[in-house]
XYZ file of C-alpha atoms in Angstrom:
518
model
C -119.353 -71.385 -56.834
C -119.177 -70.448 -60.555
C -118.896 -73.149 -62.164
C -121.516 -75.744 -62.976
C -120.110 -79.393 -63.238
C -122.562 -81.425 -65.461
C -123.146 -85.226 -66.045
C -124.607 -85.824 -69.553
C -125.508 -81.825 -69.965
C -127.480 -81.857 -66.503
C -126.007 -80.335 -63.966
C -124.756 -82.899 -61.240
C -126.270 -79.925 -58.202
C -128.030 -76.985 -58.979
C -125.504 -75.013 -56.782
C -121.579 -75.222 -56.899
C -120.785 -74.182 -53.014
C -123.898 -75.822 -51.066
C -122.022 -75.785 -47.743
C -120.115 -79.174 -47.342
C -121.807 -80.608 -50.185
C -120.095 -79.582 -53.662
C -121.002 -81.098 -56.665
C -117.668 -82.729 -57.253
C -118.497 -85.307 -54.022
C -121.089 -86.699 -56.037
C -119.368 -87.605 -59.421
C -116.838 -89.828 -60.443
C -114.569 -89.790 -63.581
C -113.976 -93.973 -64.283
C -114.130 -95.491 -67.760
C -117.230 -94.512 -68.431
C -116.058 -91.350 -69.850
C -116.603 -90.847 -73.360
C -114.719 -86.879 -73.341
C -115.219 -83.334 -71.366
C -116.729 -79.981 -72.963
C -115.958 -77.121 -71.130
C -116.805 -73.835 -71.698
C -115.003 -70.940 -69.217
C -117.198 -67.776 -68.853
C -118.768 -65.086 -71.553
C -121.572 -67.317 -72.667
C -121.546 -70.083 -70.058
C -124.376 -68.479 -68.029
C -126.738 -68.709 -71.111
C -126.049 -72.182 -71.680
C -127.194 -73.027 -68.070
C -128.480 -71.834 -64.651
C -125.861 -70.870 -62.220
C -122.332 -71.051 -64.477
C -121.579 -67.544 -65.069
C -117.991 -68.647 -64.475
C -117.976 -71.924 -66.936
C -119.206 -75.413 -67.486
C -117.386 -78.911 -67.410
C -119.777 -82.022 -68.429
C -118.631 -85.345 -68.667
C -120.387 -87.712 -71.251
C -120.768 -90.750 -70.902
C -120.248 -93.694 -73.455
C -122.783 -95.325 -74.861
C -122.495 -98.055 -76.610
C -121.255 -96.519 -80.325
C -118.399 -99.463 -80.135
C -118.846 -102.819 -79.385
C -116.538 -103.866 -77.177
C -115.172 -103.055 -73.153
C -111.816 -102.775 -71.117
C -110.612 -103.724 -67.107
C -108.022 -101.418 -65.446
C -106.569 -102.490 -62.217
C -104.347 -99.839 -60.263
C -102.421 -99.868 -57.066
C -100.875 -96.700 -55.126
C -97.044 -96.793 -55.249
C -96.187 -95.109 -52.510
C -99.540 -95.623 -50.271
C -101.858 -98.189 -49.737
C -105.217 -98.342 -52.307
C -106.263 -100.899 -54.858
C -109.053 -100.765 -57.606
C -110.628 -102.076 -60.311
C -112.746 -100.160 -63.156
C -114.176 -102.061 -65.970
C -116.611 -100.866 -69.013
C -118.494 -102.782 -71.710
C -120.906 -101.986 -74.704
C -122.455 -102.434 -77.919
C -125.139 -103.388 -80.071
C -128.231 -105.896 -78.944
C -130.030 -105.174 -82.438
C -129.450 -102.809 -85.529
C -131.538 -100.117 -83.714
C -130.595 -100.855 -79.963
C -127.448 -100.614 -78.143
C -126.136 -100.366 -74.705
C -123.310 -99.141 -72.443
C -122.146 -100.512 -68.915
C -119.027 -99.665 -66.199
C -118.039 -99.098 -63.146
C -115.111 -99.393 -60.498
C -114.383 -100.131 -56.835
C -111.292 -99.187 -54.526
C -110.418 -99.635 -51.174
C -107.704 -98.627 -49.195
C -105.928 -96.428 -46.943
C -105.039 -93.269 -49.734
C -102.455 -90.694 -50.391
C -102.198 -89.538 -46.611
C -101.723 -91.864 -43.814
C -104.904 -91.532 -41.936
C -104.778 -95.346 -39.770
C -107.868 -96.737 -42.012
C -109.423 -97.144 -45.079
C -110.522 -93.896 -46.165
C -111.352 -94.527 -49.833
C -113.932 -97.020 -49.931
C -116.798 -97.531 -52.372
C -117.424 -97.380 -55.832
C -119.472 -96.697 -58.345
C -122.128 -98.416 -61.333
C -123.255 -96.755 -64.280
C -125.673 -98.492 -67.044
C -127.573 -96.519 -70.481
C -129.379 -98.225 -73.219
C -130.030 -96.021 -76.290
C -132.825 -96.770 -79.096
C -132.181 -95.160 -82.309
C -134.832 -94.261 -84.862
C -135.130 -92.732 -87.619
C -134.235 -88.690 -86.946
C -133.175 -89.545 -83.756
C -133.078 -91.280 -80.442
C -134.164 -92.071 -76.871
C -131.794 -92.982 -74.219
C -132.401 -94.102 -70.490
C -129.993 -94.528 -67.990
C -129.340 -94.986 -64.118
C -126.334 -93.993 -62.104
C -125.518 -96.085 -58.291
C -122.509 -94.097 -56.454
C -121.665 -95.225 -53.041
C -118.308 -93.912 -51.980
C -115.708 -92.534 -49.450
C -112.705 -90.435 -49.882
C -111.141 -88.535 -47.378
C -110.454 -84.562 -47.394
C -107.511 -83.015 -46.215
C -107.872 -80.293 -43.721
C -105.881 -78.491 -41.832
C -102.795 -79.286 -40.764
C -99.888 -77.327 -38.747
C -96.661 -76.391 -40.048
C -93.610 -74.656 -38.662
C -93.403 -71.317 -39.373
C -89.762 -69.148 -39.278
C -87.977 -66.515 -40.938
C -89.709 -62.526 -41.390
C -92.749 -61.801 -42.849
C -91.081 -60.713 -46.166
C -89.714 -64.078 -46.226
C -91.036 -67.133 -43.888
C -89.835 -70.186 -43.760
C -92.041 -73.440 -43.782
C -91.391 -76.420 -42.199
C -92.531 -80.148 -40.778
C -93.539 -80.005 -37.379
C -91.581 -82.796 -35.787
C -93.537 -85.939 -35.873
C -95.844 -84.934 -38.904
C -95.274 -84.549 -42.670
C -98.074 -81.927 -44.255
C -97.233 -83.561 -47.634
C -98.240 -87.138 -46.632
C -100.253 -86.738 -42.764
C -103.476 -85.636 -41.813
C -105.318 -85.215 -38.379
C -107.347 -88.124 -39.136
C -105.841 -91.007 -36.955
C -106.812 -94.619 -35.968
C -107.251 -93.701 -32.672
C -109.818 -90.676 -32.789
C -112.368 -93.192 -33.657
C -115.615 -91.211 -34.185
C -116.969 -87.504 -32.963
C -119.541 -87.995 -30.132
C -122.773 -85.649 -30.219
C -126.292 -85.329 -30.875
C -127.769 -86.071 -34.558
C -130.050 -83.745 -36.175
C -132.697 -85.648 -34.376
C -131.275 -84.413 -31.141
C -130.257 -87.921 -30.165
C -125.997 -89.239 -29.040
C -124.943 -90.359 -31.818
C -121.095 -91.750 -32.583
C -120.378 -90.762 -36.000
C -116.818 -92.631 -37.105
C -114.046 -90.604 -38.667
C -113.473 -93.150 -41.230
C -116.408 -92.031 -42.742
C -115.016 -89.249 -44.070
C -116.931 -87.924 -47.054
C -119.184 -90.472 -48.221
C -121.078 -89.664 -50.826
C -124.448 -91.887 -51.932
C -126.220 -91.255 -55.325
C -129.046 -93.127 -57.050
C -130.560 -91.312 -60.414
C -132.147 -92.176 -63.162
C -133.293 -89.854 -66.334
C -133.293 -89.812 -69.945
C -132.890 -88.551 -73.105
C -134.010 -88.012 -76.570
C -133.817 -86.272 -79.937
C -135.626 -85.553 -82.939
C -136.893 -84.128 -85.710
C -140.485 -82.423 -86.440
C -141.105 -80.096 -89.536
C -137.297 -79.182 -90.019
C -137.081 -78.279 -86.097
C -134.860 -80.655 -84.024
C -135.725 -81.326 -80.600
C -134.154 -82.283 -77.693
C -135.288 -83.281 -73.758
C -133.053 -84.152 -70.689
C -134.608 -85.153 -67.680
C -133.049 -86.894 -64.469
C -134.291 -87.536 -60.950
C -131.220 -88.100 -58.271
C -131.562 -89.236 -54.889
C -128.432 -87.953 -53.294
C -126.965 -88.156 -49.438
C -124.472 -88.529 -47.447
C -122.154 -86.939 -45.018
C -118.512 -85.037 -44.197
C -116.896 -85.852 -40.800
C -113.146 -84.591 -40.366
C -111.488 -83.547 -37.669
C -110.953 -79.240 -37.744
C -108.299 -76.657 -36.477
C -109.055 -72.908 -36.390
C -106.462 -70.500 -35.958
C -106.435 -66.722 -34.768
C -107.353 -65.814 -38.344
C -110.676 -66.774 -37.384
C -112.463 -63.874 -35.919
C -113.821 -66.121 -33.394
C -111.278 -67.407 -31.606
C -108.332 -65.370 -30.420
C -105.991 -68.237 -30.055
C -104.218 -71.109 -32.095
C -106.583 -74.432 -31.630
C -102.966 -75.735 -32.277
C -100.719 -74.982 -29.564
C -97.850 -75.903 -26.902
C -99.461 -78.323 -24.357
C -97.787 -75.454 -21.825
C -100.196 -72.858 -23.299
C -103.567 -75.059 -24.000
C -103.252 -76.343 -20.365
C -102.270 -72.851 -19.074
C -105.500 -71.870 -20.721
C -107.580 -74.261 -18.773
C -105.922 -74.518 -15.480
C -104.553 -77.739 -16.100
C -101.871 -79.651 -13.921
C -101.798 -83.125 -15.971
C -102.577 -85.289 -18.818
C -103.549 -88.815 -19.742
C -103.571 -90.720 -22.978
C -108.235 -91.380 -23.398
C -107.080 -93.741 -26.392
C -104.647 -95.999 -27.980
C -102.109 -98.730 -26.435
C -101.265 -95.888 -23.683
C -104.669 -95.654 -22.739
C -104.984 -94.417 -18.981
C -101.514 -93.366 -18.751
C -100.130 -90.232 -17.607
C -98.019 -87.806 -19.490
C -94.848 -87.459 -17.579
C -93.496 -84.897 -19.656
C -95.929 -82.619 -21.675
C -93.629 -80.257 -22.833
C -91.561 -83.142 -24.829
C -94.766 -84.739 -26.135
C -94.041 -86.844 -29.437
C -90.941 -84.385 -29.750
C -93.257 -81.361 -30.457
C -94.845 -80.617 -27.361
C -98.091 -80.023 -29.055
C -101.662 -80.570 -28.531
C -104.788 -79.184 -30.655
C -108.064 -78.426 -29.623
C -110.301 -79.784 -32.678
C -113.642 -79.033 -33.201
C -114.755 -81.497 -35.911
C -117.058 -80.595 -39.262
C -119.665 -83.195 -38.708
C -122.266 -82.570 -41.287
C -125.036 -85.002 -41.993
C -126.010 -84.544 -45.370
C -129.567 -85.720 -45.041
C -131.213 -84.924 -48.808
C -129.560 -82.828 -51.617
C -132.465 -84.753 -54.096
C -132.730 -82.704 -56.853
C -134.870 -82.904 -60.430
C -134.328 -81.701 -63.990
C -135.483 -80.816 -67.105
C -134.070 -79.320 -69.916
C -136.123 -79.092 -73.173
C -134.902 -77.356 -76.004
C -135.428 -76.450 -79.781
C -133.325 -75.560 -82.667
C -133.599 -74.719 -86.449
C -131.034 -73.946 -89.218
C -132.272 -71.506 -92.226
C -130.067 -71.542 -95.281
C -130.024 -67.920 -96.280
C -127.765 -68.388 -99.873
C -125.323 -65.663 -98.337
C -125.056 -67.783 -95.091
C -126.772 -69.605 -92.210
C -128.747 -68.821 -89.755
C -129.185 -71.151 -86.406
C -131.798 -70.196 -83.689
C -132.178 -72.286 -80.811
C -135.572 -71.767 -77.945
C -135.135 -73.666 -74.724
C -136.445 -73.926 -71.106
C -134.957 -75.038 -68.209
C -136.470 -76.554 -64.897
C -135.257 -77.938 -61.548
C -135.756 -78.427 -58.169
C -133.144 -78.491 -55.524
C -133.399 -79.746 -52.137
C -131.240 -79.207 -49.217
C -131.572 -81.014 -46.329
C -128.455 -80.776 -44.050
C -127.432 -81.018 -40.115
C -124.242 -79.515 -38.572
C -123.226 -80.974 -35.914
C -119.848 -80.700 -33.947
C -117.840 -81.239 -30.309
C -114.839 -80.069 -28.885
C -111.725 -82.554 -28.752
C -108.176 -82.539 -27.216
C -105.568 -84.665 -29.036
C -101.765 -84.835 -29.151
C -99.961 -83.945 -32.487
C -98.947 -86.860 -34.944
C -98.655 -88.114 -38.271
C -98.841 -91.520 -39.730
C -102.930 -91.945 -38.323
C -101.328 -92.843 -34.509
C -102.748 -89.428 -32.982
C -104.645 -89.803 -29.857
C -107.165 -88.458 -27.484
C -106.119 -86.644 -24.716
C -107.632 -86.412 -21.419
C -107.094 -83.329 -19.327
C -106.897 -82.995 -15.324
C -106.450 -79.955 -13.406
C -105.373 -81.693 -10.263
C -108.119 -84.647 -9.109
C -110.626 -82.837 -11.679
C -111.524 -84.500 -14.893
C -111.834 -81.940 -17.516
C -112.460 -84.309 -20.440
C -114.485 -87.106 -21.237
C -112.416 -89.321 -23.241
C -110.695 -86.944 -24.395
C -114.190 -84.376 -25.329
C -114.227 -81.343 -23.835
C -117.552 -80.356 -24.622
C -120.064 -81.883 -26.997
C -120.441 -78.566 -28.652
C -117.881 -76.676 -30.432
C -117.475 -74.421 -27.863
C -114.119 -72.737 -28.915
C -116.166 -70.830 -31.784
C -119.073 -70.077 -28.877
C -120.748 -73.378 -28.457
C -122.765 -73.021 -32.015
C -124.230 -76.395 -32.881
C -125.125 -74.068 -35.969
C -128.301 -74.955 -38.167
C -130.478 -77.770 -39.687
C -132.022 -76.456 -42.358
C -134.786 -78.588 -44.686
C -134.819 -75.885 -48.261
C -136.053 -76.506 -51.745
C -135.193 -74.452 -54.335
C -137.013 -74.117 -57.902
C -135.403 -72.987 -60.897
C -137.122 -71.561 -64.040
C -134.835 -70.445 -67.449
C -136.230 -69.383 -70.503
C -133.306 -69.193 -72.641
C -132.415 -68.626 -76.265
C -129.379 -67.841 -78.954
C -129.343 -66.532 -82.607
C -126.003 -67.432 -84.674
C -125.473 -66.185 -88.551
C -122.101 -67.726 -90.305
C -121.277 -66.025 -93.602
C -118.391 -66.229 -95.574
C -115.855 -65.701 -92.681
C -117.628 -64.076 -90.059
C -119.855 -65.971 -87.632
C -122.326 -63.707 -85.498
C -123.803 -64.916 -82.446
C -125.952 -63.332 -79.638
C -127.616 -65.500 -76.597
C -129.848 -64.668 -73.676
C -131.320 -66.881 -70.459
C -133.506 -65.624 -67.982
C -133.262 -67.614 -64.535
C -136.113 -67.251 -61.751
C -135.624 -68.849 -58.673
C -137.872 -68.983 -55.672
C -136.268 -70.719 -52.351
C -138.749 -72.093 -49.362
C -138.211 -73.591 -46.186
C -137.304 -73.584 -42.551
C -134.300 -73.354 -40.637
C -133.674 -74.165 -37.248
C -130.141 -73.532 -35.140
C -127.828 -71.870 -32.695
C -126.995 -68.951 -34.664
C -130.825 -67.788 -34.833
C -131.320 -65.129 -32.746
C -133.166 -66.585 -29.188
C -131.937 -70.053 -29.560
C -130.067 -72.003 -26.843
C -126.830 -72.709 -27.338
C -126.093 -75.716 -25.329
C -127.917 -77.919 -23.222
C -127.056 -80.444 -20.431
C -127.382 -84.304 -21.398
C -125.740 -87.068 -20.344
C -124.601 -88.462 -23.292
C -123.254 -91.903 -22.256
C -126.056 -92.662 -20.323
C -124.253 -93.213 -17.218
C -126.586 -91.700 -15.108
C -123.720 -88.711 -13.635
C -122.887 -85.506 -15.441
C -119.301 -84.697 -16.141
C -118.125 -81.611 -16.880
C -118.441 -81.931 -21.137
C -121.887 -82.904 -20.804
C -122.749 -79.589 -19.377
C -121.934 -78.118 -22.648
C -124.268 -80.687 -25.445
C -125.278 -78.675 -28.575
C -128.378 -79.244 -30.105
C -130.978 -78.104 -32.314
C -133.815 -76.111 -30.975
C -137.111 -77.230 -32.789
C -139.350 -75.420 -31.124
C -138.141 -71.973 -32.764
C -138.315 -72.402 -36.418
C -137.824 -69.906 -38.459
C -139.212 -69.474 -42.292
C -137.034 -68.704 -45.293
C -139.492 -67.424 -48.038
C -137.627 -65.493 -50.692
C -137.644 -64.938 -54.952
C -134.812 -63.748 -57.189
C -134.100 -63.496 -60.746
C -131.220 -62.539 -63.044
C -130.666 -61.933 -66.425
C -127.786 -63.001 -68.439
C -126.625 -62.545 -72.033
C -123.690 -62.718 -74.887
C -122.771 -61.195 -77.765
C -119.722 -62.283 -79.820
C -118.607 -62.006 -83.433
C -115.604 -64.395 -84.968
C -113.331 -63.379 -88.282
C -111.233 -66.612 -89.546
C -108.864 -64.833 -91.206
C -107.178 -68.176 -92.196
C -107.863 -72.035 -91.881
C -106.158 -72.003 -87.769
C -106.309 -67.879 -86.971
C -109.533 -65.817 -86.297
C -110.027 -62.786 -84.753
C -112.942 -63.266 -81.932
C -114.638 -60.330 -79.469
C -117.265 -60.832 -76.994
C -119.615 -58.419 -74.916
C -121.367 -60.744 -71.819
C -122.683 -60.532 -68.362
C -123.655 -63.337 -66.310
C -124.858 -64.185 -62.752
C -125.234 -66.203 -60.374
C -127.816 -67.170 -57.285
C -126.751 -67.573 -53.534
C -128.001 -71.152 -52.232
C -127.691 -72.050 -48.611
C -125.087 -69.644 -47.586
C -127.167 -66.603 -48.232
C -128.825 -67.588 -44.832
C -125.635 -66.843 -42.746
C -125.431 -63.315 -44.166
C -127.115 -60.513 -43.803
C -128.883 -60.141 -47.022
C -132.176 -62.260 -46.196
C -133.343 -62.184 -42.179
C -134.036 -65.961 -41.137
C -136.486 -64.509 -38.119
C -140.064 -65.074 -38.010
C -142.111 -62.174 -38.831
């Protein structure tokens, strides 16, 4: 959250911890990449909005070099193939271009029972160069999965002072996941408050389509330079989720002895809801897959509707020579616009415990009563008290007046740098946690015309109490340094600096800003 990870010197989201939705789902290192500058805190936040902590921006090639290369790569020890490939060069004296790319497919590092990196991604620029300077457009196309590893059980033995970790039986936390061939999809409603079956083998899919451009030059000794790009960005995070009694809300393990979880609810059997045991009970829970565990999973199903976002960055610079030294002064400002458009939505799930993507739902009975649906236990994750949570439709504007003065004489190099960010954030936000807002509604979400005992407990989003978020901030954030090369590799180097950064979406589920009406 303080770090800003740029494409190009434009930062790739405005915000580094926009809930489900950081900015390193939307970029792609491939062969495109021409190198990485990085700068890590003291002036970082006066080089750009929101990176008191440091920046990282890849560049891309562009066409300096004629000429292009193909990789091909396999996984050794799992199952994923791709294929990059970059070309560019010259068209005219004055003109030149820069193309690339990859796509992969395959199962990935942790068995999961599917493809769960799938996608790719196409990049294209075309520079013009001119006397003094240049002007460069360019376009980016990312459609991609990958998938995320969350939580997974382990054994734990031994004292406090010194535990001892450990494979639960039937599941390596080095190479598994809770993702599994047969927990095909969460059921529940979308953000439109319609069933929708969202598949697992989504995963995090990530969809970007920008364009901007570029361009420097020179006017009466002052050298001027403009970055703009416009990206259209979506997509969404589905994975399967396990709380534990860490989390304030729930005062039990959502992984747990079958004994225990069916204890909890009153249950007398079980039944495999999926997989080539479908329909069949569970003679022995207690020696389940040789752990005798199940887990109560309440999936992160976000949809990631519009994170659009636009930016500018114009800035000017000038170098005086002094006799006794140089002196650089550089005038900037920065604009953007952020959107965030985003849907959580969730259920409840009972599966068995089980590595190598062959988990499976789990339907439980407490004697001629079905307590599942197919292995749901509610469409609403009710072991964190039924929130669906929020949809929230936000836009963000950014405004940054920044500048820097830098004087190198003899040895020493002097340098002092100030930005100014002002932010205003508008919106509406809708959801369970918002004080007078249902939590769960009764639908019959397979539409065959009787209501089980899950469908009694559907989250969705109430849009008839909306609730305005109207707010301003600003920050200010500067550097001072001073450098003394006291030979050819050794300097001496101090800095003074203070830097911020602004709260995006999460602000909302504190208690700093009040999401009510009025």
């Amino acid at each position: 959250k303080f770090l800003q990870i740029q494409e190009n010197g434009l930062p790739t989201l405005e915000f580094g911890d926009i809930a489900f939705a950081t900015a390193d789902q939307f970029l792609r290192a491939d062969l495109n990449l021409a190198g990485v500058q990085a700068i890590r805190g003291g002036s970082a936040s006066t080089f750009a909005s929101n990176s008191s902590g440091g920046i990282v921006n890849l560049i891309d090639k562009t066409g300096d070099v004629e000429g292009g290369s193909i990789q091909v790569s396999t996984g050794l020890d799992y199952h994923t193939k791709r294929v990059d490939f970059e070309y560019g060069g010259p068209v005219s004296d004055t003109l030149r271009f820069h193309v690339g790319g990859f796509y992969r497919k395959g199962e990935g590092p942790r068995a999961t029972g599917f493809d769960g990196f799938k996608g790719g991604q196409l990049k294209f620029n075309m520079t013009k160069d001119f006397a003094g300077g240049y002007f460069r457009v360019y376009a980016k196309f990312l459609d991609d999965q990958t998938v995320p590893t969350p939580f997974s059980p382990v054994l734990v033995s031994g004292t406090n002072s010194n535990p001892h970790y450990s494979n639960v039986p039937g599941l390596d936390v080095t190479r598994d996941s809770l993702f599994s061939r047969y927990i095909p999809a969460n059921i529940t409603l979308d953000s439109e408050n319609r069933p929708v079956s969202d598949p697992f083998s989504d995963a995090t899919h990530s969809k970007v389509k920008s364009v901007g451009f570029e361009t420097k030059f020179d006017v009466e000794g002052w050298t001027i330079n403009d970055k703009f790009r416009f990206a259209d960005i979506s997509g969404h995070v589905n994975q399967p989720y396990s709380y534990s009694n860490a989390d304030s809300r729930l005062p039990f393990q959502s992984i747990n002895s079958a004994s225990a979880i069916m204890a909890m609810f009153g249950a007398t059997s079980l039944q495999y809801a999926t997989g080539p045991n479908a329909g069949q009970t569970i003679a022995d829970p207690a020696a389940l897959n040789g752990n005798g565990l199940l887990a109560l999973l309440t999936p992160q199903d976000t949809a990631i509707n519009s994170l659009n976002n636009m930016t500018n960055d114009l800035r000017a610079s000038k170098v005086w020579d002094l006799g006794s030294g140089k002196l650089t002064f550089t005038a900037g400002y920065y604009k953007s616009s952020q959107d965030i458009d985003t849907a959580w939505t969730s259920s409840t799930m009972v599966t068995d415990v089980l590595g190598g993507g062959e988990a499976h739902l789990i339907d439980v009975f407490a004697g001629p009563y079905q307590l599942t649906e197919n292995g749901f236990l509610a469409y609403n994750p009710m072991l964190i008290g039924g929130y669906r949570r929020d949809r929230y439709d936000l836009t963000y504007d950014v405004d940054a007046p920044y500048g820097s003065l830098n004087y190198a004489f003899g040895k020493v190099a002097l340098g002092a740098s100030v930005r100014y960010d002002m932010g205003k954030a508008r919106g509406t936000i809708y959801g369970t946690s918002l004080p007078g807002t249902a939590k769960s509604t009764t639908y019959d979400m397979n539409g065959d015309g009787t209501i089980s005992s899950p469908e009694t407990r559907v989250g969705f989003i109430d849009y008839t109490k909306p609730s305005p978020v109207h707010y301003n901030y600003h920050y200010l954030s500067y550097s001072i340094s001073a450098n003394y090369r006291m030979s050819e590799d050794f300097s001496l180097f101090g800095r003074y600096s203070k830097g911020a950064r602004a709260n995006a979406d999460r602000i909302l589920f504190a208690n700093y800003v009040s999401p009510v009406s009025g």
